[in-house]
PDB file of C-alpha atoms in Angstrom:
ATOM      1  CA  UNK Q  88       0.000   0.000   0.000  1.00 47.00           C
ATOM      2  CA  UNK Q  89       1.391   3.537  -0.672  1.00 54.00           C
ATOM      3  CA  UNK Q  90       2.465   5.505   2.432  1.00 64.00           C
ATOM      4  CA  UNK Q  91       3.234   9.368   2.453  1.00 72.00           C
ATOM      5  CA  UNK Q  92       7.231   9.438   2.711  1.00 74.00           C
ATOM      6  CA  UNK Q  93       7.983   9.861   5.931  1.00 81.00           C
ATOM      7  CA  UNK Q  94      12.075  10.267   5.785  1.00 82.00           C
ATOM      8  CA  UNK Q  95      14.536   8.641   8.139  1.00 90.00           C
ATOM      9  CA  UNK Q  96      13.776   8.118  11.684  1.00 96.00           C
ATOM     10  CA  UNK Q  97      15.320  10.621  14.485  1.00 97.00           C
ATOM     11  CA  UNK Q  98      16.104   9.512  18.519  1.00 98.00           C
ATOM     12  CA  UNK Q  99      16.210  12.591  20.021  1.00 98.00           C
ATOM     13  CA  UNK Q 100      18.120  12.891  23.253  1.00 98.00           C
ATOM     14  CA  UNK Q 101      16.572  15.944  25.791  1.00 97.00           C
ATOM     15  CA  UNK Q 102      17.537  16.803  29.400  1.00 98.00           C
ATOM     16  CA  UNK Q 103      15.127  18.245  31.485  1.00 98.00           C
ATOM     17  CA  UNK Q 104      15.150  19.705  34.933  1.00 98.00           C
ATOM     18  CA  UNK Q 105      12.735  18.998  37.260  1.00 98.00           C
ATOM     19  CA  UNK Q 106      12.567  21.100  40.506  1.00 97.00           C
ATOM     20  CA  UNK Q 107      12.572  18.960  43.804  1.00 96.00           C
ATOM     21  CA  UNK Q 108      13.664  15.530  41.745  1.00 98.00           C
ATOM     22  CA  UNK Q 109      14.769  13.367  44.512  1.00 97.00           C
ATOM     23  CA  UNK Q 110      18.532  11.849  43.866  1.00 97.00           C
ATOM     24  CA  UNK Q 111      17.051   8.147  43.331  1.00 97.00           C
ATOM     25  CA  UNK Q 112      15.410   9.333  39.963  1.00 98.00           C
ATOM     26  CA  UNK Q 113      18.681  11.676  38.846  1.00 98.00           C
ATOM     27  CA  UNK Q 114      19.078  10.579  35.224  1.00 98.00           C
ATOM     28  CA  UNK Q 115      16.104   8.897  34.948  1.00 98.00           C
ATOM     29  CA  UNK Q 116      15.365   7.802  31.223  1.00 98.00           C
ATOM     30  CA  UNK Q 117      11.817   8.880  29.703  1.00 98.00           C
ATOM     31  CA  UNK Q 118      11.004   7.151  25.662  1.00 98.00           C
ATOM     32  CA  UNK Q 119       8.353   8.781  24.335  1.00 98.00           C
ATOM     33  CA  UNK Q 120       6.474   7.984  21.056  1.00 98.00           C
ATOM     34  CA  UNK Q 121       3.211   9.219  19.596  1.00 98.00           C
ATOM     35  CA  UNK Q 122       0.658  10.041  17.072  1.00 96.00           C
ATOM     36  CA  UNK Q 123       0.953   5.710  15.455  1.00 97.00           C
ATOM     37  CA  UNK Q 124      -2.233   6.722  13.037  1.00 95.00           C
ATOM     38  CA  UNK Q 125      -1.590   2.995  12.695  1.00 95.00           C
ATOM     39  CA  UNK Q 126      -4.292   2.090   9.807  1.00 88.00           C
ATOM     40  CA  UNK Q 127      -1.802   0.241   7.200  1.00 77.00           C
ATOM     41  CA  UNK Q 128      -1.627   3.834   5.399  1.00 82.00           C
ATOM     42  CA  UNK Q 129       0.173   6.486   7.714  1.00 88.00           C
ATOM     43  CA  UNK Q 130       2.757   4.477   9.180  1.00 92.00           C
ATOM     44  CA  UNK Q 131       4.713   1.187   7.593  1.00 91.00           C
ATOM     45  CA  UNK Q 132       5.539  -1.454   9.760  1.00 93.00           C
ATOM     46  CA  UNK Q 133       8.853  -1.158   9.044  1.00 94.00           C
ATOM     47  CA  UNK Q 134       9.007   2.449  10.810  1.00 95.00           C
ATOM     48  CA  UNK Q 135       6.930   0.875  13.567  1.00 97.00           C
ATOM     49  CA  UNK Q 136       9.507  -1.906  14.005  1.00 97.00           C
ATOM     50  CA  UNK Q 137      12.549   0.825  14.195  1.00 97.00           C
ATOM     51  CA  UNK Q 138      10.850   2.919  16.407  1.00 98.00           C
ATOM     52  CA  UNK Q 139      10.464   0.178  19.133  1.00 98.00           C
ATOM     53  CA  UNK Q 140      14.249  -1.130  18.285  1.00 98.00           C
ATOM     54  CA  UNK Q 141      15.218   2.445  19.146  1.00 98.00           C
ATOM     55  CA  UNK Q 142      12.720   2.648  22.341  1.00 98.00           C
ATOM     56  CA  UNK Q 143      14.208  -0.118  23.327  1.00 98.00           C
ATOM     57  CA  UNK Q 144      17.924   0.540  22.818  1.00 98.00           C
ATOM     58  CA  UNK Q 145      17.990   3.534  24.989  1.00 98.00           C
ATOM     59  CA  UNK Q 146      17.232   1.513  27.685  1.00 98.00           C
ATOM     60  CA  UNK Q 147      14.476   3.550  29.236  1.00 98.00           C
ATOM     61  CA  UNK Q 148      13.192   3.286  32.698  1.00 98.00           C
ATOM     62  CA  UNK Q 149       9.749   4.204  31.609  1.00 98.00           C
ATOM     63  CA  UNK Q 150       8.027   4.047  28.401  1.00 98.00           C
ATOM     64  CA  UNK Q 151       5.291   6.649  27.475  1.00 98.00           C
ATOM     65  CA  UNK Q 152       2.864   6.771  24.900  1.00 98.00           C
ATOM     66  CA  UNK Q 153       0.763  10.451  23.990  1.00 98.00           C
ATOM     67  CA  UNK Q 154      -1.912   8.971  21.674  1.00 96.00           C
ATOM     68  CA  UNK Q 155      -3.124   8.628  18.222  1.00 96.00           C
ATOM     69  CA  UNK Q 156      -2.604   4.935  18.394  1.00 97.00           C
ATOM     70  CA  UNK Q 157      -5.037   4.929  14.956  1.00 96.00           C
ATOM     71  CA  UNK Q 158      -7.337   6.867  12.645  1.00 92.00           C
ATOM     72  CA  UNK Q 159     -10.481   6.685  11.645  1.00 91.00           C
ATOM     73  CA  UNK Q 160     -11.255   3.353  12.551  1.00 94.00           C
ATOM     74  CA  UNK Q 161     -10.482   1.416  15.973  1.00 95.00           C
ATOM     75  CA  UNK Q 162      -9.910  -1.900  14.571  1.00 95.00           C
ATOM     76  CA  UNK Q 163      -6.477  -1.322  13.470  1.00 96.00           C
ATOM     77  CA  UNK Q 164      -5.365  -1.101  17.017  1.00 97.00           C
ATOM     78  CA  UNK Q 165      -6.081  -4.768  17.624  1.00 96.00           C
ATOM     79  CA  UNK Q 166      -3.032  -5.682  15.169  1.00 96.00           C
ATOM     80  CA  UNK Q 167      -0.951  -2.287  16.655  1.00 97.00           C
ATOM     81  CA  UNK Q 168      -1.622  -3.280  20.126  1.00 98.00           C
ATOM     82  CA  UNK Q 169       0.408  -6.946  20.025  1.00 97.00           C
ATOM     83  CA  UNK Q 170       3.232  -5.295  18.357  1.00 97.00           C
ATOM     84  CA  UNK Q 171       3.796  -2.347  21.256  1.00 98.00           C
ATOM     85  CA  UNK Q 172       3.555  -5.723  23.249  1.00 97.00           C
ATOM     86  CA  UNK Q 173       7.354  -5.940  22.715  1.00 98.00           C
ATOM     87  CA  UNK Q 174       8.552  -2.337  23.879  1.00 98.00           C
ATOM     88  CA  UNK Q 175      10.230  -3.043  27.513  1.00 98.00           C
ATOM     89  CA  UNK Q 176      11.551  -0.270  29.750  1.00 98.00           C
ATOM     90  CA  UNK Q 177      12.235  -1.385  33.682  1.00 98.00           C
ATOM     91  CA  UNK Q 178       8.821   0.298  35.254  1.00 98.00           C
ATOM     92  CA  UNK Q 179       6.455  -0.377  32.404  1.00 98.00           C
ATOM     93  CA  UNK Q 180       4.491   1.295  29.321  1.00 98.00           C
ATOM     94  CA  UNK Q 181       1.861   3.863  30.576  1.00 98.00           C
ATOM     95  CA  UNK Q 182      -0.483   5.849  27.396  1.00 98.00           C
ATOM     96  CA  UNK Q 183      -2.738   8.715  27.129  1.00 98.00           C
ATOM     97  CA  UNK Q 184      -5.316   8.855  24.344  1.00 98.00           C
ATOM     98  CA  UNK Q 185      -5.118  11.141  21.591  1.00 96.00           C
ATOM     99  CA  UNK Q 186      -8.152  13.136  19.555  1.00 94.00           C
ATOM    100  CA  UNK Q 187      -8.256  10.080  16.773  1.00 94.00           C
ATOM    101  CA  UNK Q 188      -8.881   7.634  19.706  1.00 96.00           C
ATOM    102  CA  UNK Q 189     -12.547   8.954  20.232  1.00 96.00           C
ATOM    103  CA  UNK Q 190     -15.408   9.163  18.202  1.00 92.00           C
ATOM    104  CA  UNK Q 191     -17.530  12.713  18.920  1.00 86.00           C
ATOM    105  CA  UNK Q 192     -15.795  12.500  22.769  1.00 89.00           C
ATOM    106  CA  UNK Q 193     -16.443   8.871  23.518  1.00 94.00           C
ATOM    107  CA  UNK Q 194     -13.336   6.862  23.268  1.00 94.00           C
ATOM    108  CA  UNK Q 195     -13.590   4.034  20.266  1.00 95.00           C
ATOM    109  CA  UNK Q 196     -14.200   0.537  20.816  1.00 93.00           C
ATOM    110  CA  UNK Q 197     -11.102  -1.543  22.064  1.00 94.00           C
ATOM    111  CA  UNK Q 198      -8.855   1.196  22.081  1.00 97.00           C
ATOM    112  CA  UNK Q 199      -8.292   0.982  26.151  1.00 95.00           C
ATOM    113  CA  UNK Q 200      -9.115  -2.710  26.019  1.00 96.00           C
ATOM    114  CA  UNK Q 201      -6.494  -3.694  23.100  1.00 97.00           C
ATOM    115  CA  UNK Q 202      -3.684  -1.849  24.670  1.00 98.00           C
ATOM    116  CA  UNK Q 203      -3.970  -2.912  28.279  1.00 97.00           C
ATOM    117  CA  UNK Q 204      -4.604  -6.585  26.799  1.00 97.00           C
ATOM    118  CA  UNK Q 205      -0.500  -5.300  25.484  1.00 98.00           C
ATOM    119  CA  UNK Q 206       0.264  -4.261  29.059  1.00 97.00           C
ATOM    120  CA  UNK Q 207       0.173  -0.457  28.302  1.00 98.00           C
ATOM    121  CA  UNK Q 208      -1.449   0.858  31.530  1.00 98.00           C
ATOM    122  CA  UNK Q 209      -3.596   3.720  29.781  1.00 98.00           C
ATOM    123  CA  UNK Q 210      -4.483   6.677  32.661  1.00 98.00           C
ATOM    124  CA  UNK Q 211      -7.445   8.776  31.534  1.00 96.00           C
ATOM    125  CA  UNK Q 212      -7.649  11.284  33.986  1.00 97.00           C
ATOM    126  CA  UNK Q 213      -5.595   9.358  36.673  1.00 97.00           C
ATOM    127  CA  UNK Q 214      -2.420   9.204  38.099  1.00 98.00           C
ATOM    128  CA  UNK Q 215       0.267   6.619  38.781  1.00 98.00           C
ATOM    129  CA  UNK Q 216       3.489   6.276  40.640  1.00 98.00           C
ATOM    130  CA  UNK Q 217       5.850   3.849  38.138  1.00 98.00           C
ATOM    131  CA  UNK Q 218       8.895   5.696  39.695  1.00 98.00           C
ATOM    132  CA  UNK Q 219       7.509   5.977  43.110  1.00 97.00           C
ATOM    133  CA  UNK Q 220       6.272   8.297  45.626  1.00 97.00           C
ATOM    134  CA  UNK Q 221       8.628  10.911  44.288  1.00 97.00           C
ATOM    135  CA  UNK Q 222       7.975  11.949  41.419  1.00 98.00           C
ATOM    136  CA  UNK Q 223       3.426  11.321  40.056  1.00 98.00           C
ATOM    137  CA  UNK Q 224       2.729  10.400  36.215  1.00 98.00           C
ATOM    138  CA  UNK Q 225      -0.696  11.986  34.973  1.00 98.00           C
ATOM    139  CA  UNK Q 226      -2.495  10.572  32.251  1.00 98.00           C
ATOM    140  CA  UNK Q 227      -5.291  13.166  30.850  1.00 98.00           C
ATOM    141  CA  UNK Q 228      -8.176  12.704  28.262  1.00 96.00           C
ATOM    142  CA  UNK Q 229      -7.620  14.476  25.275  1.00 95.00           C
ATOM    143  CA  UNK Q 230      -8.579  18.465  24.830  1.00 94.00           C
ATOM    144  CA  UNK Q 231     -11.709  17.508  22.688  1.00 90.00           C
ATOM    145  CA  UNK Q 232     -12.825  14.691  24.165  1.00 93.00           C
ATOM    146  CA  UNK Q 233     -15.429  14.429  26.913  1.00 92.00           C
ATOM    147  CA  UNK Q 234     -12.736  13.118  29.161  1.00 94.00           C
ATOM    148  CA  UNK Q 235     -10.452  16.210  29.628  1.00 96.00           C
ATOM    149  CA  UNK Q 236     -10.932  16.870  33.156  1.00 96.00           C
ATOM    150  CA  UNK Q 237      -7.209  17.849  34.581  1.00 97.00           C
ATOM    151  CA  UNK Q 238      -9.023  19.288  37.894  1.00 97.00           C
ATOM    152  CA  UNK Q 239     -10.146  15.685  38.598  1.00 95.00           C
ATOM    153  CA  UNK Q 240      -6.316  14.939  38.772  1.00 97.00           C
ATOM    154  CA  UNK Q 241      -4.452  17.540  39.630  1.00 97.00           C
ATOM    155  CA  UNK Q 242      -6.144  19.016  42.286  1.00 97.00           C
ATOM    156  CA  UNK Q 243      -5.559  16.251  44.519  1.00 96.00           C
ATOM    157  CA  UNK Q 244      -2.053  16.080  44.512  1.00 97.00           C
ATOM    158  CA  UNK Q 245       0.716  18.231  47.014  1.00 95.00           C
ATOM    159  CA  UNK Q 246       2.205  21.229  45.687  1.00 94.00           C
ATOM    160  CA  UNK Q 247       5.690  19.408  46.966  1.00 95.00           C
ATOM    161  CA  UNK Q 248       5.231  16.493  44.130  1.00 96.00           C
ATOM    162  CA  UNK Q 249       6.712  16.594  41.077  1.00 98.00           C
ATOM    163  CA  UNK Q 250       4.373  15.516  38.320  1.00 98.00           C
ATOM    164  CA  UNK Q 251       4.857  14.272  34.330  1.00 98.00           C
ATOM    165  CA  UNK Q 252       1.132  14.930  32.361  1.00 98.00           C
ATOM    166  CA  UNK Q 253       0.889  13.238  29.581  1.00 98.00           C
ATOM    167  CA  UNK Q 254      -1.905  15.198  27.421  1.00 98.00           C
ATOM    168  CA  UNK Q 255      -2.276  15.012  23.520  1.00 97.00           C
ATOM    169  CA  UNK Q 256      -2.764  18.254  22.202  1.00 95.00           C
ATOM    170  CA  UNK Q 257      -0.322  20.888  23.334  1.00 96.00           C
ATOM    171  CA  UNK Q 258      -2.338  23.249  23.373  1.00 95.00           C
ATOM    172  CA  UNK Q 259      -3.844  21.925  27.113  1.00 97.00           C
ATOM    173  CA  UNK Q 260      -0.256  23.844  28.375  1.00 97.00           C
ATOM    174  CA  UNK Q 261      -2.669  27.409  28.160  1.00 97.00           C
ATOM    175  CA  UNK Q 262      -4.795  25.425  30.877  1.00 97.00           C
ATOM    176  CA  UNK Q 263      -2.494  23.776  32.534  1.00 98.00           C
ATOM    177  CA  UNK Q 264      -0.602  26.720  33.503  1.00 97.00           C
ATOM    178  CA  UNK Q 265      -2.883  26.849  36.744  1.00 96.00           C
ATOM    179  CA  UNK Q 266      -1.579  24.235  37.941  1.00 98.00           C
ATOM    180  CA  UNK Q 267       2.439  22.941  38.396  1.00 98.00           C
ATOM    181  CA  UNK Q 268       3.399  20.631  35.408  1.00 98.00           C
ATOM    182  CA  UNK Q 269       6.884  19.468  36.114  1.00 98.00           C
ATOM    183  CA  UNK Q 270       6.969  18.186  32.106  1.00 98.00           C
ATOM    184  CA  UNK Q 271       4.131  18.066  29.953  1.00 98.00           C
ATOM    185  CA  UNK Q 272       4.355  15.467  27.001  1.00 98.00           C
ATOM    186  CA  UNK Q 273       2.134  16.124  23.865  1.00 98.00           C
ATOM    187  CA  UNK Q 274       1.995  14.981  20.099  1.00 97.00           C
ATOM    188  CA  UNK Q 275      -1.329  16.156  17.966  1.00 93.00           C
ATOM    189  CA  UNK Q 276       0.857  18.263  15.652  1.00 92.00           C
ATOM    190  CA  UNK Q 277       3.317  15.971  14.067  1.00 92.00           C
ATOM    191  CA  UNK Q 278       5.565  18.715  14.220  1.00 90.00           C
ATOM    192  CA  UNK Q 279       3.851  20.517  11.566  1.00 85.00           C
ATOM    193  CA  UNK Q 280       5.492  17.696   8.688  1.00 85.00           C
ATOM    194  CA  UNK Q 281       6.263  20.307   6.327  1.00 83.00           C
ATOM    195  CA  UNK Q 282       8.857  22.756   7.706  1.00 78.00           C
ATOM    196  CA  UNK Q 283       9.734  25.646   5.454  1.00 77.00           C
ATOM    197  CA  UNK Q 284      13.551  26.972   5.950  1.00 79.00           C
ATOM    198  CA  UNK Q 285      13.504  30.007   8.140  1.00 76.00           C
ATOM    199  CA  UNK Q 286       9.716  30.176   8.660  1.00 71.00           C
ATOM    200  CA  UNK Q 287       8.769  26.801  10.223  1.00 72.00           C
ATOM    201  CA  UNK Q 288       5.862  24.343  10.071  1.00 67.00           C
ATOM    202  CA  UNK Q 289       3.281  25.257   7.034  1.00 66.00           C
ATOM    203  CA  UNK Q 290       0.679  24.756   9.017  1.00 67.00           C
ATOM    204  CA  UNK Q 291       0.745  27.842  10.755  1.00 68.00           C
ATOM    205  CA  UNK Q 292       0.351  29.714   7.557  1.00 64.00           C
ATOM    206  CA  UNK Q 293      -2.222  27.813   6.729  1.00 64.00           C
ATOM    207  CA  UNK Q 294      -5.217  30.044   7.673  1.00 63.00           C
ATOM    208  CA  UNK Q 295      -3.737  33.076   5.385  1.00 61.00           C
ATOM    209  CA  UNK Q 296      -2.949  30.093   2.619  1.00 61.00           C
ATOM    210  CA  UNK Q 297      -6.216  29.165   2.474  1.00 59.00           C
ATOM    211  CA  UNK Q 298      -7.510  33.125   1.949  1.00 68.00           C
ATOM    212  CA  UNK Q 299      -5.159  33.610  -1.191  1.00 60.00           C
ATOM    213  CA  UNK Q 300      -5.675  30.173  -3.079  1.00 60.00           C
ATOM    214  CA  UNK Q 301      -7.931  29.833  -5.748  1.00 67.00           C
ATOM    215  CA  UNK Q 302     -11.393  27.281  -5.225  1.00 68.00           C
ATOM    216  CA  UNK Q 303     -10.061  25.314  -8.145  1.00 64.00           C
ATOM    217  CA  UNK Q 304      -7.250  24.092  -5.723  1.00 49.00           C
ATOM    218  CA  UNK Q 305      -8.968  23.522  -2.535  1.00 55.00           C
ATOM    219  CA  UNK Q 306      -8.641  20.110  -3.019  1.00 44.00           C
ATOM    220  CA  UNK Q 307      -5.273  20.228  -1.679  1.00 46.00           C
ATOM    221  CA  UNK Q 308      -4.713  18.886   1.595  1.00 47.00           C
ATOM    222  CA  UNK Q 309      -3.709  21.790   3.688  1.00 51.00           C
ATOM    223  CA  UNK Q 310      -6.510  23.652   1.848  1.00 44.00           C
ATOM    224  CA  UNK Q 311      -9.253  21.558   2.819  1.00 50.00           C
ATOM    225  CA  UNK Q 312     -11.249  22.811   5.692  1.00 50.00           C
ATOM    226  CA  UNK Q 313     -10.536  20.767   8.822  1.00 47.00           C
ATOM    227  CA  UNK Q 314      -7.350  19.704   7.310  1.00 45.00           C
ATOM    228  CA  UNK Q 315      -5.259  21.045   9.643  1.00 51.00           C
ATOM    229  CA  UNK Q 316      -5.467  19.875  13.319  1.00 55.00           C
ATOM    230  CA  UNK Q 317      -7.007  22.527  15.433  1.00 69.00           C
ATOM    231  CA  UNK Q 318      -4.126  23.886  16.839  1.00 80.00           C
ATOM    232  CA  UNK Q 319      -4.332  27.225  18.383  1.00 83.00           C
ATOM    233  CA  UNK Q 320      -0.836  27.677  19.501  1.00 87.00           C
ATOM    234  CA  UNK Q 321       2.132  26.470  16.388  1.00 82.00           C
ATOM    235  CA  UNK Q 322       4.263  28.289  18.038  1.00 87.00           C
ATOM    236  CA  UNK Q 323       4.328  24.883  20.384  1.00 90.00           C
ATOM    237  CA  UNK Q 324       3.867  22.888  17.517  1.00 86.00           C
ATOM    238  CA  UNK Q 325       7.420  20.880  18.294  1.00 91.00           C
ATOM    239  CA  UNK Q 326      10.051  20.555  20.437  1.00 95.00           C
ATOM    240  CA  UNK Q 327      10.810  22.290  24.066  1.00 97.00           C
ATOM    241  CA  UNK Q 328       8.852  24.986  25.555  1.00 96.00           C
ATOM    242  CA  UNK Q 329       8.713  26.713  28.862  1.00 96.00           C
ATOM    243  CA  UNK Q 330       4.773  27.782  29.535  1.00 96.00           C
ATOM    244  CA  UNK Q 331       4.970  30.112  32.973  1.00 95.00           C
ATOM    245  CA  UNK Q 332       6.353  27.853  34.942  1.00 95.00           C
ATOM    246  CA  UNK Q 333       5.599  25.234  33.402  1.00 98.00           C
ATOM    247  CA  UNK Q 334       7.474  22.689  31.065  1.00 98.00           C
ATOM    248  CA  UNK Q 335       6.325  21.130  27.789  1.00 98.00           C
ATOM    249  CA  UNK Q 336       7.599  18.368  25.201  1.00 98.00           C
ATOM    250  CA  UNK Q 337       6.255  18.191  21.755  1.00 97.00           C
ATOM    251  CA  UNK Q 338       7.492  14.691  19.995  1.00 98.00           C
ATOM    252  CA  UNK Q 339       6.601  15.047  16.317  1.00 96.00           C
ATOM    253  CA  UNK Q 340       5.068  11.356  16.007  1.00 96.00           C
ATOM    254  CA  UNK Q 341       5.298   8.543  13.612  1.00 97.00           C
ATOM    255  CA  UNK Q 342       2.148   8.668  11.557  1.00 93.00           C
ATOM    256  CA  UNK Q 343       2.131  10.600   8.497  1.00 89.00           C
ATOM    257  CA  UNK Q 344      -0.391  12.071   6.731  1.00 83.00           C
ATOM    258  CA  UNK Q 345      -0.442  13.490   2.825  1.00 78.00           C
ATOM    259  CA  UNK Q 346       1.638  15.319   1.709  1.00 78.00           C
ATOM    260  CA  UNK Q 347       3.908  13.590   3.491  1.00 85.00           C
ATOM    261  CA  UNK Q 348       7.533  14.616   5.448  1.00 89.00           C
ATOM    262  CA  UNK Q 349       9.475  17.283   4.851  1.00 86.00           C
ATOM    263  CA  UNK Q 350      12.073  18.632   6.745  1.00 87.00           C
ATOM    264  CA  UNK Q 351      10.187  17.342   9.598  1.00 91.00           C
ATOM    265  CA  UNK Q 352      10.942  13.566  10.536  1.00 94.00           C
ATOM    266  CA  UNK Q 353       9.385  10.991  12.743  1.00 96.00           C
ATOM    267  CA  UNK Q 354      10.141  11.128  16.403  1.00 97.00           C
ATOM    268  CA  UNK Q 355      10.918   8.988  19.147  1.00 98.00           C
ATOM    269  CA  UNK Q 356      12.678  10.882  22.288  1.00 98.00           C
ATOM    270  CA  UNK Q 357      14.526   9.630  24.991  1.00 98.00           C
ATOM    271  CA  UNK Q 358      14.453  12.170  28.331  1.00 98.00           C
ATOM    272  CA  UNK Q 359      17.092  12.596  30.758  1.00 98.00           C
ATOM    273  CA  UNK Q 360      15.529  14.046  34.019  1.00 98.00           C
ATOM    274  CA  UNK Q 361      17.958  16.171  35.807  1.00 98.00           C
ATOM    275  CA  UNK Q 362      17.467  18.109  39.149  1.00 97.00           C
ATOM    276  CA  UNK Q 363      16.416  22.333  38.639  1.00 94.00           C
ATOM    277  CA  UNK Q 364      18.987  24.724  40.169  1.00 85.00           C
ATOM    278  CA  UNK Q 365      17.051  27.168  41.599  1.00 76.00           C
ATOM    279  CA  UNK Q 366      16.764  30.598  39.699  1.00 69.00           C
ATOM    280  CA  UNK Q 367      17.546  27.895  36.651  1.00 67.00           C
ATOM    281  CA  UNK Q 368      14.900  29.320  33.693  1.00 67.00           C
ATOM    282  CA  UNK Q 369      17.219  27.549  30.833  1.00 59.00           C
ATOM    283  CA  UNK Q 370      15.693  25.141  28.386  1.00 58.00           C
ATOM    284  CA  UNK Q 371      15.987  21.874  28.084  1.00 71.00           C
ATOM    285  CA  UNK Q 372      19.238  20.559  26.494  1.00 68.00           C
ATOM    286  CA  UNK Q 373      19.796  18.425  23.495  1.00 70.00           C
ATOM    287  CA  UNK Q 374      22.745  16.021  23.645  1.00 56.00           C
ATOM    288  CA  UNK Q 375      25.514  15.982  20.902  1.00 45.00           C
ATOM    289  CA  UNK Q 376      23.394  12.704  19.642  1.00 45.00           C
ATOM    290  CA  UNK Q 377      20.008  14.552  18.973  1.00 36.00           C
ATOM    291  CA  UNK Q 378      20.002  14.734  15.089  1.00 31.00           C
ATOM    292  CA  UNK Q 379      21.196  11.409  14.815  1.00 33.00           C
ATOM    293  CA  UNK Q 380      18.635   8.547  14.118  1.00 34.00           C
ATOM    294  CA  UNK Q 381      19.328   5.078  14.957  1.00 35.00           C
ATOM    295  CA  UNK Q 382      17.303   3.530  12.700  1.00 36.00           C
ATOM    296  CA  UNK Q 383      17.623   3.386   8.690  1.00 33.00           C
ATOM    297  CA  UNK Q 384      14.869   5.579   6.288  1.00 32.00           C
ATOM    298  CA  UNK Q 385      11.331   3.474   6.220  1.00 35.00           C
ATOM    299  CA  UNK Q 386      10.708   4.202   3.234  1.00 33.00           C
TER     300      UNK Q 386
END
């Protein structure tokens, strides 16, 4: 089946500071992955199969996932599901859901079901401790979903304790900012897929694009209506950002949909969690490694 090119697969290698990180979890080791759009179309298996290789090579102590797992149907996650199966890290695989894995709010059939079946623990407005006491993972439902409720969450937990929110769409970090987010971890954009030199991801042009082009070439895919992901906020469509006081990761994802890559590959990140120095308002740091992909081009 054809697939949109997607390019050649990037690791990339972050260090983030976390105020009040206790010394056990000093250089603790975060994979992330996202946006699969696994549906036999917007991501080959053979991408799939390097991304967990690389997952796995950085020998992670926990494994997150930030939704998307498929499309428009559910059923493809029944064959995606077994295959995450093999991705090991030393505390376990823990997902949020992303905008594709609901249907008008309600999350699609044997999305949650499929994955845990994998032993992905998937936390929809919860929280869990895979790295102890120390430090809490959140897991929230996705913006436009019926399930975002970060109140129900993180309103119950101490000031004192750091926390890791995994939410979809990055532009939750405007909300979030009411409450302390130690390191938020999004997809949703896939990093805009078409970065133009010295401007950035297309995308964000995309509302003056569609103004100047002609009806005889709406057809395109950035100038279809709803072709773009809502996304209020490009400016965080990839990468590191600091949101008030808050911290958030954008991975760019696997999936890919027309026109395809460019200038933008697919994403899996490995995170380095370091302790803050007070006063400390740097960003995160990218190891000499971070344009290097360990995996050969899919395609």
């Amino acid at each position: 089946m054809l697939q949109p090119r997607t390019g050649r697969l990037k690791v990339e290698h972050i260090t983030v500071a976390i105020a009040d990180l206790a010394p056990a979890l000093v250089g603790t080791r975060i994979v992330q992955l996202s946006d699969f759009h696994y549906d036999g179309l917007r991501l080959s298996d053979r991408l799939l199969e390097q991304a967990i290789a690389a997952a796995n090579a950085a020998e992670p102590d926990l494994i997150v996932l930030t939704g998307d797992f498929v499309t428009y149907e559910s059923a493809p996650v029944q064959v995606l599901a077994p295959r995450l199966r093999s991705l090991r890290s030393r505390t376990g695989v823990f997902a949020s859901l992303g905008n594709h894995d609901y249907w008008h709010g309600v999350i699609k059939p044997f999305i949650a079901e499929s994955l845990a079946e994998a032993g992905i623990h998937v936390l929809r407005n919860q929280v869990a401790y895979p790295l102890g006491e120390a430090i809490a993972l959140v897991g929230l439902g996705d913006l436009r979903s019926r399930e975002f409720r970060p109140e129900a969450v993180l309103d119950t937990l101490p000031p004192t304790t750091p926390r890791l929110v995994l939410s979809h769409n990055p532009d939750t970090a405007e909300t979030l900012q009411q409450w302390r987010v130690d390191l938020q971890l999004a997809g949703h954009t896939h990093g805009g897929q078409v970065i133009l030199p010295g401007l950035g991801a297309l995308p964000a042009y995309v509302p003056f694009l569609r103004r100047i082009t002609p009806p005889c070439l709406s057809w395109l895919p950035y100038m279809k209506r709803g072709g773009v992901a809502g996304v209020r906020h490009w400016e965080w469509g990839h990468g590191f950002h600091r949101i008030g006081q808050n911290q958030l990761y954008v991975n760019r994802g696997l999936g890919t949909y027309l026109p395809g890559r460019l200038g933008c590959p697919p994403e899996v990140t490995v995170l380095t969690l370091v302790p803050a120095v007070p006063g400390d308002n740097a960003p995160a740091k990218k190891s000499p490694r971070s344009f290097r992909g360990l995996a050969r081009p899919s395609n």
